[in-house]
mmCIF file of C-alpha atoms in Angstrom:
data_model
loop_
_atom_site.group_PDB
_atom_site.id
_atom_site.type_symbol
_atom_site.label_atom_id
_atom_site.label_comp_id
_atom_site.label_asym_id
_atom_site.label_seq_id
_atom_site.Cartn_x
_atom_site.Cartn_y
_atom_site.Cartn_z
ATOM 1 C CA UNK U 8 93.109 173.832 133.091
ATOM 2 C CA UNK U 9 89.257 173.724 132.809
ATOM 3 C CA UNK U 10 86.612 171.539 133.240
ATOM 4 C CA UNK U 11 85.966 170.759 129.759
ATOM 5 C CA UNK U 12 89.588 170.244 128.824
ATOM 6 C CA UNK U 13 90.096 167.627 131.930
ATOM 7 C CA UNK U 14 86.567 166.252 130.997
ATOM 8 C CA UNK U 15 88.458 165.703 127.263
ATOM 9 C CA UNK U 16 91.790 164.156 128.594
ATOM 10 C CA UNK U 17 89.555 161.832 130.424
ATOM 11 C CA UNK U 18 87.472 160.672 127.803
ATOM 12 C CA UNK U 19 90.542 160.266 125.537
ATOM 13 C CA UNK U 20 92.202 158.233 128.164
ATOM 14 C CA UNK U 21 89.421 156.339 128.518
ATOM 15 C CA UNK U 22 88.876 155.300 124.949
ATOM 16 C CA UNK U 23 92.590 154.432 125.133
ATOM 17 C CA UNK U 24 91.734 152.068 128.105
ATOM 18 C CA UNK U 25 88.717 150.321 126.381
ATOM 19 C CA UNK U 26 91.334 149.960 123.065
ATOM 20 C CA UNK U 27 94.319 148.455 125.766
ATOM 21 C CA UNK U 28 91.254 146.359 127.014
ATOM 22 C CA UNK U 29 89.481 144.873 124.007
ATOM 23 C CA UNK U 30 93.175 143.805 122.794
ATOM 24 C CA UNK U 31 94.590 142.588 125.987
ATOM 25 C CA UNK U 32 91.460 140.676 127.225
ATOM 26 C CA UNK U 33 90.138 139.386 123.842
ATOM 27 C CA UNK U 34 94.079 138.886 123.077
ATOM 28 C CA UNK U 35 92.077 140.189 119.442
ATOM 29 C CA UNK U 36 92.449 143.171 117.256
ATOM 30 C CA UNK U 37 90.011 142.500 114.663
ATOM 31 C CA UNK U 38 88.074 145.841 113.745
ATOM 32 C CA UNK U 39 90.834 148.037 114.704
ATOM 33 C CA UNK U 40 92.980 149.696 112.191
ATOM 34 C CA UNK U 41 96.301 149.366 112.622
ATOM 35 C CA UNK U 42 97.309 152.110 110.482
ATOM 36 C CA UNK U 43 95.116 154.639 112.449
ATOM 37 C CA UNK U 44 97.028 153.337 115.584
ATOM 38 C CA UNK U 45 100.778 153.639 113.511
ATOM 39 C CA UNK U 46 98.972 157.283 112.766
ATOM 40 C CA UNK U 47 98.509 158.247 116.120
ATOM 41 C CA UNK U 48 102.185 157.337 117.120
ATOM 42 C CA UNK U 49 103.412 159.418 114.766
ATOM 43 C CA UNK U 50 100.925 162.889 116.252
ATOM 44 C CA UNK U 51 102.288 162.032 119.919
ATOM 45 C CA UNK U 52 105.632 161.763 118.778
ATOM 46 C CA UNK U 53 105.689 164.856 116.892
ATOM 47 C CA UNK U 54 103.550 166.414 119.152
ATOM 48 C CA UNK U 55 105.587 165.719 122.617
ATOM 49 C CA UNK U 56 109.373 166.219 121.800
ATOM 50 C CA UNK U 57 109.134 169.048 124.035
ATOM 51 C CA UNK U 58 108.779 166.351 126.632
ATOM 52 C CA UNK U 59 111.690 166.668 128.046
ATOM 53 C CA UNK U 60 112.411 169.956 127.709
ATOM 54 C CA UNK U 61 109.358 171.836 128.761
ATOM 55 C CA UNK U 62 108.014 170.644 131.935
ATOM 56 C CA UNK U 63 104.554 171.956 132.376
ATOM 57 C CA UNK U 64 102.905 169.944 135.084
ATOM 58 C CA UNK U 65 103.188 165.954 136.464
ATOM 59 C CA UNK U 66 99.800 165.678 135.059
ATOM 60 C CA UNK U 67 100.503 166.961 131.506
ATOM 61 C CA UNK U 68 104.386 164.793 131.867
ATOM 62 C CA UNK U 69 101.960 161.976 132.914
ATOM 63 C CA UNK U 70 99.296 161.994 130.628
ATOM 64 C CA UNK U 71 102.027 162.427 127.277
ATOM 65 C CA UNK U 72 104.035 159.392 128.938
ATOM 66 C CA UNK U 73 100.439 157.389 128.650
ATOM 67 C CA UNK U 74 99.353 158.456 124.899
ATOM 68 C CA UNK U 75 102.727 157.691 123.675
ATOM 69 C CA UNK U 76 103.455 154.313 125.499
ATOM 70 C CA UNK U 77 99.786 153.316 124.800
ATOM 71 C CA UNK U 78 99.946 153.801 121.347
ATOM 72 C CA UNK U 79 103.468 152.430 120.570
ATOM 73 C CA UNK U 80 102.381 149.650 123.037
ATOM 74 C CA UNK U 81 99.502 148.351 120.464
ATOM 75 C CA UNK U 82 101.162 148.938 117.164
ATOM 76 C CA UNK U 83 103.772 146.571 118.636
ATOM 77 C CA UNK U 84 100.734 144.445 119.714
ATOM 78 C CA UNK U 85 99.401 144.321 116.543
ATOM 79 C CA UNK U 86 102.608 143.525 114.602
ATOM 80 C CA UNK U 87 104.382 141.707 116.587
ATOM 81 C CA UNK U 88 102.491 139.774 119.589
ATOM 82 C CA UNK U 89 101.751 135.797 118.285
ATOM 83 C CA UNK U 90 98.421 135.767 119.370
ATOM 84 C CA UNK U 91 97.052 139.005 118.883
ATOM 85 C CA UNK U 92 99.019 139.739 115.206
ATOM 86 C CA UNK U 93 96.773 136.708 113.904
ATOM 87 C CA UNK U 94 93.314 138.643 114.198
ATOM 88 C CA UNK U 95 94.942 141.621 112.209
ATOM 89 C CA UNK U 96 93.151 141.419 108.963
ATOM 90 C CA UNK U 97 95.620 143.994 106.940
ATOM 91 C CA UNK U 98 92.911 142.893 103.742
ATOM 92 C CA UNK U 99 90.437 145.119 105.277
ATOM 93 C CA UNK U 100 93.164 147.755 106.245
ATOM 94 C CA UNK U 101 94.201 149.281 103.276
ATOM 95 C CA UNK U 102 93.987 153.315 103.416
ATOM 96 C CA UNK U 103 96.825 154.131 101.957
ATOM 97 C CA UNK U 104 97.993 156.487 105.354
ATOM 98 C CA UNK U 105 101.149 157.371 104.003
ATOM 99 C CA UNK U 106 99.785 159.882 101.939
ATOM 100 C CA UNK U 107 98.115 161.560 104.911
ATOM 101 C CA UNK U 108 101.262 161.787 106.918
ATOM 102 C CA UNK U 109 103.251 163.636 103.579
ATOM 103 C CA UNK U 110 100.086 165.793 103.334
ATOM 104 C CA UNK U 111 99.673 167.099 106.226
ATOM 105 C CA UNK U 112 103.764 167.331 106.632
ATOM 106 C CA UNK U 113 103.478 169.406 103.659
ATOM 107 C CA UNK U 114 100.891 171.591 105.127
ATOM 108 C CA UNK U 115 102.542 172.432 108.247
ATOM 109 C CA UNK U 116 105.718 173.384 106.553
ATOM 110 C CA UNK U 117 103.221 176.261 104.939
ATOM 111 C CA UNK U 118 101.223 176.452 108.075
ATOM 112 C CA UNK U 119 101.973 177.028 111.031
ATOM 113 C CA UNK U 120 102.477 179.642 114.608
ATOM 114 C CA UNK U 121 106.145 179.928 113.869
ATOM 115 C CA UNK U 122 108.507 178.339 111.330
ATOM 116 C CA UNK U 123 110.647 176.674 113.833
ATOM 117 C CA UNK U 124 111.508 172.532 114.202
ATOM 118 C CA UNK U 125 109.214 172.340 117.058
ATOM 119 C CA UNK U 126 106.319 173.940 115.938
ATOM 120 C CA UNK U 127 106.444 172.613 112.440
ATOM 121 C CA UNK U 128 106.084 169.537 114.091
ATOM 122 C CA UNK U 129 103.428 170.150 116.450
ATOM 123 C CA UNK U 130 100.995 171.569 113.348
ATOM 124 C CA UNK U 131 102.142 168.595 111.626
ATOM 125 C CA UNK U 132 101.146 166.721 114.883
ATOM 126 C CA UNK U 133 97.482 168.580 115.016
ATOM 127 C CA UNK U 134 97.316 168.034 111.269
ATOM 128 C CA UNK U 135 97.483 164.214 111.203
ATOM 129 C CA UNK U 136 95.310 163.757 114.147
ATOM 130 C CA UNK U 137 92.334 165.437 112.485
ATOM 131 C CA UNK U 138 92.834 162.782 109.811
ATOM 132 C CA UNK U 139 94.414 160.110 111.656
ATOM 133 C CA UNK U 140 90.697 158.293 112.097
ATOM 134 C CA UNK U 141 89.787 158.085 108.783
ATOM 135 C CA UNK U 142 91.457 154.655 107.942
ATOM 136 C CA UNK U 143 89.444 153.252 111.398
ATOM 137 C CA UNK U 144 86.218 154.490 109.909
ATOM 138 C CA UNK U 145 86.810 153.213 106.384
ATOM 139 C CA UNK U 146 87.591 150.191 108.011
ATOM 140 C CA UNK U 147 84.564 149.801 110.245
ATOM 141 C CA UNK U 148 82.061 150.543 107.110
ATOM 142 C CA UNK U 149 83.741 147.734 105.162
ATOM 143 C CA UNK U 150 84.141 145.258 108.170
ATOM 144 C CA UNK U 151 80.480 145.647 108.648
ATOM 145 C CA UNK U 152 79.362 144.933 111.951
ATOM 146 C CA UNK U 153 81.165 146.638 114.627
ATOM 147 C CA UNK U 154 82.267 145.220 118.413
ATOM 148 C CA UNK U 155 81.179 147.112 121.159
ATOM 149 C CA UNK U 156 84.472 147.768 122.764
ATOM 150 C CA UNK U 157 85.785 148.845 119.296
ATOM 151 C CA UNK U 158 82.546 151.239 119.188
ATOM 152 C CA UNK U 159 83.316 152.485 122.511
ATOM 153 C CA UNK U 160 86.744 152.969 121.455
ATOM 154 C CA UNK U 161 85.846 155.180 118.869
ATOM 155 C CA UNK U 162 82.900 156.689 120.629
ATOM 156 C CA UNK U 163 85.440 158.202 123.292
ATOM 157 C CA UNK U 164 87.888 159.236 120.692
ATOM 158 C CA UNK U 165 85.492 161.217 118.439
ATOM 159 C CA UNK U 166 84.224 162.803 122.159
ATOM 160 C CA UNK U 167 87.448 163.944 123.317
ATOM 161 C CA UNK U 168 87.982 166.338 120.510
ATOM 162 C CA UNK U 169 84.613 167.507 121.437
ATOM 163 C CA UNK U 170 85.345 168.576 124.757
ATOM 164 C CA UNK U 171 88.722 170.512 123.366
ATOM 165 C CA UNK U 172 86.300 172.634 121.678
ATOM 166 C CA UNK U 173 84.366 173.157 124.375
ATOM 167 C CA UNK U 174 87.902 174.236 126.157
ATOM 168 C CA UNK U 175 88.576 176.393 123.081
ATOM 169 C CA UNK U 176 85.848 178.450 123.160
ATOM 170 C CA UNK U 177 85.876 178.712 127.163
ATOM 171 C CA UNK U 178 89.372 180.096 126.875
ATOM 172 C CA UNK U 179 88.310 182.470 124.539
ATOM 173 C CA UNK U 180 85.974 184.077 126.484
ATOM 174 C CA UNK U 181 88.105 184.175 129.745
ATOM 175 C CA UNK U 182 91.557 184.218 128.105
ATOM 176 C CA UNK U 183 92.366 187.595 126.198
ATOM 177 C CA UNK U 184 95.600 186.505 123.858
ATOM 178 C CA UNK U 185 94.170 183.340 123.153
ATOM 179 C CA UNK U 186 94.206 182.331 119.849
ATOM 180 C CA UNK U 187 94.825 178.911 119.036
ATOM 181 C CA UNK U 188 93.153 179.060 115.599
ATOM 182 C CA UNK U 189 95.834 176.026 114.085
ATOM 183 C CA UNK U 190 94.090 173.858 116.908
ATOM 184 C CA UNK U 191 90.622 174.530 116.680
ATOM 185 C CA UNK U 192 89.577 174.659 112.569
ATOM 186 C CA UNK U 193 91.679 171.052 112.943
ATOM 187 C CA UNK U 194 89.685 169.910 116.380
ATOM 188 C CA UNK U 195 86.393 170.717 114.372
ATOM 189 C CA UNK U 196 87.126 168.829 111.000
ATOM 190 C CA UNK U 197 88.220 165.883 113.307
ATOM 191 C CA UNK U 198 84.856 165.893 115.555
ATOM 192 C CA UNK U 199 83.183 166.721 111.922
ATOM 193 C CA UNK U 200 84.946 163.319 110.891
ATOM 194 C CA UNK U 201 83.206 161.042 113.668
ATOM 195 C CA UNK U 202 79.875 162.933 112.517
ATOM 196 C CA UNK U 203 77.944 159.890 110.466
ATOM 197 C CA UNK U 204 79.383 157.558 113.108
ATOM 198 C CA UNK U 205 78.003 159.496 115.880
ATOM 199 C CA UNK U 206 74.803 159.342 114.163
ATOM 200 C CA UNK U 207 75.016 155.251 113.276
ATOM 201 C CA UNK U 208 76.055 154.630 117.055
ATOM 202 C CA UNK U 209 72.851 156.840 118.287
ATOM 203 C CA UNK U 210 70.383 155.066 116.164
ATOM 204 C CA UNK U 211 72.085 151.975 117.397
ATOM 205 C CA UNK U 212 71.935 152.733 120.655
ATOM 206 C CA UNK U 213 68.259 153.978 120.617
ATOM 207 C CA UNK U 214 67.393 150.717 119.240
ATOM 208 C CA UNK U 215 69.222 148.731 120.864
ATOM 209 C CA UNK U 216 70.569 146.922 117.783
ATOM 210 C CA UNK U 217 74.070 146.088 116.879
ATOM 211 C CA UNK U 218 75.897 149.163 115.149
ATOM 212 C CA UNK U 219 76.190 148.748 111.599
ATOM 213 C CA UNK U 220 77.800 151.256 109.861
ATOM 214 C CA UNK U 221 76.456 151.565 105.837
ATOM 215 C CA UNK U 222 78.914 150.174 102.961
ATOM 216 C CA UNK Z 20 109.184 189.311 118.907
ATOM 217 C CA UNK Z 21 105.948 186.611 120.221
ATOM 218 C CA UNK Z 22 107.841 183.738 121.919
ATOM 219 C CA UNK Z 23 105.435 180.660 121.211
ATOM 220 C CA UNK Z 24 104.330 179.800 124.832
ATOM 221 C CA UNK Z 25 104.993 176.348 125.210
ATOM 222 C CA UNK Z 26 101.516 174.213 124.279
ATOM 223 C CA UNK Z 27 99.463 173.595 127.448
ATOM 224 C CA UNK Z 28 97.927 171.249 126.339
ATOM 225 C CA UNK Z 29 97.846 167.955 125.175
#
């Protein structure tokens, strides 16, 4: 463990606190994407089945325990709880995220560290989250104007990434068989994803007007 | 033959 990975697991947790409280204390999901949450059940799921089988640390059991109940927590928020199901606007939700899942299952079973069920899976897992964003984004530049906590949200989860790279590099350097090359070309086109909204939440920011993402 | 450490990390 470094410093810039822990600094990344914290900022990832975080933006999954700000999503677990713009939905629980607004008892509202407008502006988030559903299907970028159903994505991002799917990457834990795939990613973690060694959950049970590979016990690393009671942080890393911990944290995986968190990403997956968080996430399957809000996509049953969002489809099934009374109030907060009404302020789901599936018109504005509409990237078709299917084909994302089949593409980048399709990928991994070409590439990946080993050809085995497990690690299929986790490139599969790595795959999707690199993409898993983009129906959020498309869905913040057509909704318009953009909530702060669902800004945050997405602030955090672009910056997490971020901070893996950091890590990846850092291990590099002090590691000597590390080569997690699957991970990082995916870790950079996901930060390289968040790139214009980085930009649109700066200028925002700076001056101090609502964020507004371009049509 | 490499035997895939298990991932680290999250």
């Amino acid at each position: 463990m470094n410093i810039f990975r822990f600094a990344g697991d914290m900022t990832h947790l975080i933006s999954i606190l700000v999503l677990l409280l713009k939905v629980y204390a607004t008892k509202s999901c407008s502006g988030i994407s559903l299907k970028t949450q159903e994505l991002y059940g799917i990457v834990f799921l795939a990613r973690y089945l060694d959950l049970f089988t590979d016990f690393i640390s009671v942080y890393n059991t911990v944290m995986k325990l968190v990403f997956i109940g968080s996430s399957l927590a809000i996509v049953w928020c969002m489809r099934f709880h009374r109030v907060v199901k009404r302020s789901y606007d599936r018109d504005v939700d509409t990237f078709r995220h299917y084909f994302l899942v089949g593409g980048c299952f399709l990928l991994a079973l070409f590439v990946h560290e080993k050809f085995s069920f497990r690690e299929v899976f986790w490139a599969f897992s790595i795959y999707l989250e690199a993409v898993a964003i983009l129906p959020q984004l498309i869905l913040l530049q057509r909704s318009g104007n953009v909530d702060n906590l669902t800004g945050q949200y997405v602030l955090f989860l672009g910056a997490y990434r971020g901070f893996y790279i950091l890590n990846w590099i850092y291990r590099y350097f002090t590691e000597d068989q590390f080569s997690r090359w699957i991970s990082c070309v995916s870790g950079l086109v996901q930060t390289a994803l968040y790139a214009d909204f980085f930009y649109y939440y700066f200028i925002s920011w700076k001056n101090n007007a609502k964020l507004k993402l371009p049509a | 033959n490499v035997e895939t450490e298990a991932h680290d990390e999250l």
